[in-house]
C-alpha cells in the first residue's frame, strides 16, 4: 500500500474540523447568529465575543460558524455539479471523436470565453438569488475545465491496448467508458476535483460578496465581508474573521488536493512492487 | 595497463522496502582499444554499471569498490571531469537523447565549446565534419536541422558524433541500436566497427542482443542479477558457453539461421530478490543442473561462476517436451483479405490533403491452424494490416472473407468471438483496475460461453492453458511479471475460443528466456487447438521459428510471400535479402564481406509509381524500377516475389545467411 502523505493528513484534519464545526454550529454557537444587541455594537474581540461584534451587536464568531456550511456546501456542491456534467461530456468527446468532439469542445470553449463572474451574474440575474442557484452557477463555470480534463485523461486511456481488446470483443461504447475507462480515470479526476473545490468556494464567496448568494440576514462569509466594508477602519474584525476562516479553509482544501495528488499520481504509483 | 579497470564494484539502491543490491562484486577490465560486451536480461544491472562509471547514479545509491579506475584515475572522484571528454556515452533512445529545440550541429558542437573551449564557429565547423565522419551525407544540411527532421538512424549517428566530439578513449554504449530497425541497426554497427578500427576507441557495449555483441566485441561479461556469472573471449564464450545461465540464454534464442525449431528452451522462474541476495549461486533456483552444494558461495573461477561448469559441460540443456500435434494446417482458407487499403492523416476538418497510405492494396490468405508471419521494419504498415483484418480499423477499400463469409465493416459478434488479438505491451494490454478473473470472465459472459460457477471453472482452465496457477485469479496486473501479464493477455484472447489470432509483436517486449516460454506456448496452442495466427514481428528470428508461411512487407505492400523455408532461402526479394543479411546472428562473423547494406531507411521519401523499394534497393536495375510497378514472379509452390529482376537472376542469388 501507498503511504499516506502528511499533507493529506494535515489538510484532511483541518477540513474535517471545519466541517464538524459547521455541522454543530447551531448548538455550539455562544449567541444566536442574528440576534441584535444594540448595547454591544462594534465590540472588539474579547473573552465574551471571541471575534467581536458587528454594527448590530451580533456575535461575529456565531455568525462565522453559522455561515461555514454555506461555504462548504458551495465548494463541494458546485464541484460535484461540474463533475457530474463535465466528466461524461469529456469522456464522450474523447470516445466519439469527429463531430461530436468538435461540438462538445467548441461549446465548452464558448463557456470558457465568458468570465466566470459574468456567467454567474447572468444565471443569477434571471432568477432569484439563493444558495442552490449560486451553487449551480459556480458548478457550470467549472464544467469546461472538468470536460477538458476528462477528455485528456480519456484520450490517454483510449489509446491503451486494453481498450483495443474490448473493441476486439465488440464491446459497446457504454461498457468501454464505464467499465474500462472510468475506473482508471478517477485518480487524476479526483486530484483535479479537490483543487477545484478551492476555486469554487472562492467564487461562491465572491458572488455572495456581490449580493448574488444567500441574502441578509443569513450569514455567509463572502456576504459578511461585503457587509463589513463600511466599518473596515473602525471594526476590522467583522471582515477579518470570515476572511481568515475562508483563507484557512482554502489552504486546507488545497493541501488535501496536493496530498491526494501525491497519493494517486500515476507517475508516483506502480514503482517497485 | 587496462584503460578501464573495475574491481569489486558493488552498488545498492535505498528503497522504501530496504536496500536493493543491484550490483554485487562486479569486476571487469578493458584494455586500450578493446571492446567488452556486457549482456544480461532486464534487471541484471547492466545499465547500473554504465551509470556508476559516469558518476551519474543519483541519490540513494551506495557504491563501494576496490577499484574503479580509468587510465589510472579513480572514477569515484574524477568521473565528473572525465565524462564527455575522455569517456563518451550513447544511450538507447536517440529521440530522447537529443534536445528537440536545438539544431543537430549545435548539439554536436556543444561538448567542444564546453570542454575544449572552442569558439562557436570553429566548434560548429568541427561538428559538421564529425557528422560527415559518421557517414552522414549532406552533413551541412543535417547540422542545421532539428532532431524531428531526422530519422532514427540519423539521430543515433548524431548522438554518436556528440559522444565522439572530444575524441574520448572509451565509448559507453547502452543498447545503442535497440530502438532502431534491423537494417538501420546494421548501418550503425558498421559505423561502430569502423570507428573502433580507425580510431582505436575502446568500447563497453551493453546489450541484451547477443548477436550484436558477437559482432562488435572481443570480450564478453555475462551479468545475472547483479553478479558476473561468466567472463571471457566473446566468440569462445558464445560458441561454448559454460555457465548454465549463458547456456540457457543461447538455448532460448530463436535464430533465423536455424529456421523452424521444434522447441526453444525457456529458463523457468524469474530474477531472484535483490534485497536479500543469497550467498550461494543466485541462479540456482532456475538452474536445471542445481545440486545442494550450489548453496555455498561460488567464486568466479577461470571466468565462470559455477562449480559444476566442467562437470555439466557434456549434459544438454533440457528442452521441454514437444506438445503433441493434433491439428495441422490445412490449405482451406480461414481468412482471405483482398485489396485492403488504408490511408492516414488526410481529410481532417482543416486538412484536405491526401494522407499516407499505410496499407496499400494488400491481399493475404491464412489457412486453418496456419501461422502466417508478417515481417517488416517499423512504419511499414504491419500493425495497421493486423487491425484491418480484424476490422478494428476501418479499411478505405478491400474485402475480407472469414470462413467463407464476407465480413462487413461493422463486424458481427460471431466474427469478434472467432478473431482475437494479442498485443505487444503487456503493461498496456491489461486494465490495471481489473483482476485476472474479471479480465478473463468478461469475454466468457460477453459471448455467452459460460457464466457463474461454470465461468469460474473456465477461467481456471484458461489459466491452466497458459500455465499459470489458479491462485492468479485474484491478482491485479501490477502484481505480475511481464511474462505473466503476457500470458493473461493470451488467455483473454483465447477465452472466446477463437480460430484466428493476430499476434502483434506479442513477444517483442519480453526477455529471451520469457520470450521462449511464450513462443512455446503459442506453438502448443496452435498444435492443440488449431488456432491460426497472423504473427506480426520485426524480429525475423522469432518469425522464422514459428511461422508456416512468411510475408515480407515494405511501405504498405507485401513484396515477398511464401512458405517459411522458401522465403528464408534464395530466391529473395532484394529487400528480404537485405533484411536477412542485416540480422546480427551469434557466431556469424565470417559473413562480414557478403553483407548487404541498405542506404537510408523506410522514411527516405520516394516518388510515386514504380517499385516502392527502388530508392533503397542495392539491386536496382534502372529507370524501370522507378516507373513501372514490378511484376509478381512465382517460384515453386506459392512463393511470390514482386520484382523486376528476371526470375533466373533471382533464383541464382547466394544465401544471405551464414550456413
PDB file of N, CA and C in Angstrom, chain B residues 24 145 185 261 314 334 341 390 415 419 487 496 545 584 586 627 633:
ATOM      1  N   UNK B  24      26.754  -6.748  -7.334  1.00  0.00           N
ATOM      2  CA  UNK B  24      27.488  -7.375  -6.246  1.00  0.00           C
ATOM      3  C   UNK B  24      28.840  -7.847  -6.748  1.00  0.00           C
ATOM      4  N   UNK B 145      19.665  21.089 -39.224  1.00  0.00           N
ATOM      5  CA  UNK B 145      18.330  20.530 -38.998  1.00  0.00           C
ATOM      6  C   UNK B 145      18.054  20.367 -37.504  1.00  0.00           C
ATOM      7  N   UNK B 185      20.069  -0.659 -37.823  1.00  0.00           N
ATOM      8  CA  UNK B 185      20.963  -1.194 -36.808  1.00  0.00           C
ATOM      9  C   UNK B 185      22.264  -1.676 -37.452  1.00  0.00           C
ATOM     10  N   UNK B 261      12.529 -24.274 -35.391  1.00  0.00           N
ATOM     11  CA  UNK B 261      12.988 -25.260 -34.432  1.00  0.00           C
ATOM     12  C   UNK B 261      11.781 -25.862 -33.737  1.00  0.00           C
ATOM     13  N   UNK B 314      29.035 -31.654 -20.747  1.00  0.00           N
ATOM     14  CA  UNK B 314      28.518 -32.583 -21.743  1.00  0.00           C
ATOM     15  C   UNK B 314      27.005 -32.729 -21.717  1.00  0.00           C
ATOM     16  N   UNK B 334      -9.044 -19.832 -44.090  1.00  0.00           N
ATOM     17  CA  UNK B 334      -9.893 -19.390 -42.999  1.00  0.00           C
ATOM     18  C   UNK B 334     -10.173 -17.899 -43.182  1.00  0.00           C
ATOM     19  N   UNK B 341      -6.824  -1.454 -48.213  1.00  0.00           N
ATOM     20  CA  UNK B 341      -6.126  -0.181 -48.306  1.00  0.00           C
ATOM     21  C   UNK B 341      -6.577   0.702 -47.166  1.00  0.00           C
ATOM     22  N   UNK B 390      -8.846  -7.524 -38.668  1.00  0.00           N
ATOM     23  CA  UNK B 390      -9.775  -7.767 -37.555  1.00  0.00           C
ATOM     24  C   UNK B 390     -10.943  -6.794 -37.595  1.00  0.00           C
ATOM     25  N   UNK B 415     -17.953 -12.898 -35.520  1.00  0.00           N
ATOM     26  CA  UNK B 415     -16.589 -12.679 -36.010  1.00  0.00           C
ATOM     27  C   UNK B 415     -15.683 -12.211 -34.876  1.00  0.00           C
ATOM     28  N   UNK B 419     -12.224 -14.114 -33.940  1.00  0.00           N
ATOM     29  CA  UNK B 419     -10.957 -13.484 -34.329  1.00  0.00           C
ATOM     30  C   UNK B 419     -10.518 -12.551 -33.212  1.00  0.00           C
ATOM     31  N   UNK B 487       0.913 -13.716 -20.698  1.00  0.00           N
ATOM     32  CA  UNK B 487       0.124 -14.948 -20.732  1.00  0.00           C
ATOM     33  C   UNK B 487      -1.341 -14.677 -20.468  1.00  0.00           C
ATOM     34  N   UNK B 496     -12.627 -16.681 -25.735  1.00  0.00           N
ATOM     35  CA  UNK B 496     -13.810 -16.832 -26.575  1.00  0.00           C
ATOM     36  C   UNK B 496     -13.640 -17.975 -27.581  1.00  0.00           C
ATOM     37  N   UNK B 545      11.042 -18.971 -36.519  1.00  0.00           N
ATOM     38  CA  UNK B 545      10.820 -20.081 -35.606  1.00  0.00           C
ATOM     39  C   UNK B 545       9.375 -20.565 -35.628  1.00  0.00           C
ATOM     40  N   UNK B 584      21.808  -9.491 -36.921  1.00  0.00           N
ATOM     41  CA  UNK B 584      23.041  -9.936 -36.267  1.00  0.00           C
ATOM     42  C   UNK B 584      22.822 -11.315 -35.658  1.00  0.00           C
ATOM     43  N   UNK B 586      24.392 -14.761 -33.789  1.00  0.00           N
ATOM     44  CA  UNK B 586      25.503 -15.234 -32.969  1.00  0.00           C
ATOM     45  C   UNK B 586      26.360 -16.203 -33.782  1.00  0.00           C
ATOM     46  N   UNK B 627       9.589   3.572 -62.430  1.00  0.00           N
ATOM     47  CA  UNK B 627       8.390   3.966 -63.162  1.00  0.00           C
ATOM     48  C   UNK B 627       7.339   2.867 -63.251  1.00  0.00           C
ATOM     49  N   UNK B 633       6.508 -12.470 -59.503  1.00  0.00           N
ATOM     50  CA  UNK B 633       7.085 -13.693 -60.077  1.00  0.00           C
ATOM     51  C   UNK B 633       6.825 -14.854 -59.123  1.00  0.00           C
TER      52      UNK B 633
END
